[in-house]
């Protein structure tokens, strides 16, 4: 067998190995790019949720404060109403 024919038989194997290496490298790049995109999208999504829930929490705290002031005001009205009802009731009892 000539030296040239031996070299030709090895050459396809070298090309195949190189091709496999290129494909693996390309797949690794695709995997890394997809992972990076997912990480970025998840980070953006979480940041957006934190902002939205932060705003929602602030609004709910304000609603709680407002309702608290309404409860205090309502308690005053109830006390005044009870006091105002007590006077006529006592008058009726005295009759």
XYZ file of C-alpha atoms in Angstrom:
95
model
C 0.000 0.000 0.000
C 1.341 3.346 -0.901
C 1.854 6.080 1.583
C -0.609 8.265 -0.297
C -3.498 5.779 -0.050
C -2.897 5.346 3.682
C -3.088 9.123 4.150
C -6.367 9.279 2.196
C -7.952 6.683 4.449
C -7.022 8.646 7.588
C -8.131 11.971 6.202
C -11.907 11.283 6.386
C -11.505 10.357 10.056
C -9.683 13.612 10.739
C -12.384 15.580 8.942
C -15.076 13.714 10.850
C -13.387 14.390 14.205
C -12.938 18.048 13.321
C -16.561 18.262 12.181
C -17.761 16.671 15.433
C -15.624 19.125 17.381
C -17.139 22.063 15.455
C -20.664 20.742 16.044
C -20.011 20.254 19.770
C -18.594 23.758 20.003
C -21.624 25.176 18.172
C -24.034 23.291 20.453
C -22.164 24.518 23.526
C -22.452 28.086 22.228
C -26.174 27.621 21.581
C -26.651 26.139 25.068
C -24.725 28.996 26.677
C -26.653 31.616 24.687
C -30.010 30.055 25.561
C -29.029 29.808 29.231
C -27.972 33.448 29.194
C -31.234 34.522 27.554
C -33.252 32.533 30.073
C -31.269 34.005 32.978
C -31.784 37.520 31.621
C -35.500 36.980 31.011
C -36.026 35.436 34.450
C -34.088 38.279 36.089
C -36.157 40.866 34.197
C -39.376 39.043 35.116
C -38.410 38.881 38.798
C -37.346 42.537 38.861
C -40.674 43.480 37.283
C -42.577 41.392 39.827
C -40.647 42.942 42.714
C -41.485 46.410 41.396
C -45.154 45.574 40.849
C -45.556 43.908 44.224
C -43.657 46.755 45.880
C -46.126 49.225 44.375
C -49.040 46.992 45.324
C -47.744 46.701 48.890
C -47.413 50.482 49.167
C -50.975 50.923 47.912
C -52.289 48.276 50.311
C -50.491 49.955 53.204
C -52.153 53.240 52.228
C -55.543 51.513 52.058
C -54.879 50.062 55.520
C -54.066 53.508 56.916
C -57.153 55.012 55.289
C -59.387 52.233 56.602
C -57.820 52.666 60.031
C -58.726 56.357 60.048
C -62.262 55.481 58.906
C -62.595 52.985 61.758
C -61.469 55.620 64.266
C -63.959 58.130 62.829
C -66.737 55.523 62.823
C -65.980 54.676 66.459
C -66.355 58.383 67.322
C -69.709 58.540 65.503
C -70.923 55.410 67.269
C -69.915 56.858 70.647
C -71.681 60.146 69.834
C -74.775 58.253 68.661
C -74.817 56.152 71.837
C -74.455 59.295 73.935
C -77.237 61.025 71.974
C -79.519 57.984 72.299
C -78.810 57.631 76.016
C -80.271 61.052 76.845
C -83.734 60.430 75.265
C -83.800 56.859 76.602
C -83.188 58.106 80.120
C -85.943 60.710 79.636
C -88.344 58.008 78.451
C -87.473 55.824 81.436
C -88.158 58.728 83.773
C -91.642 59.237 82.295
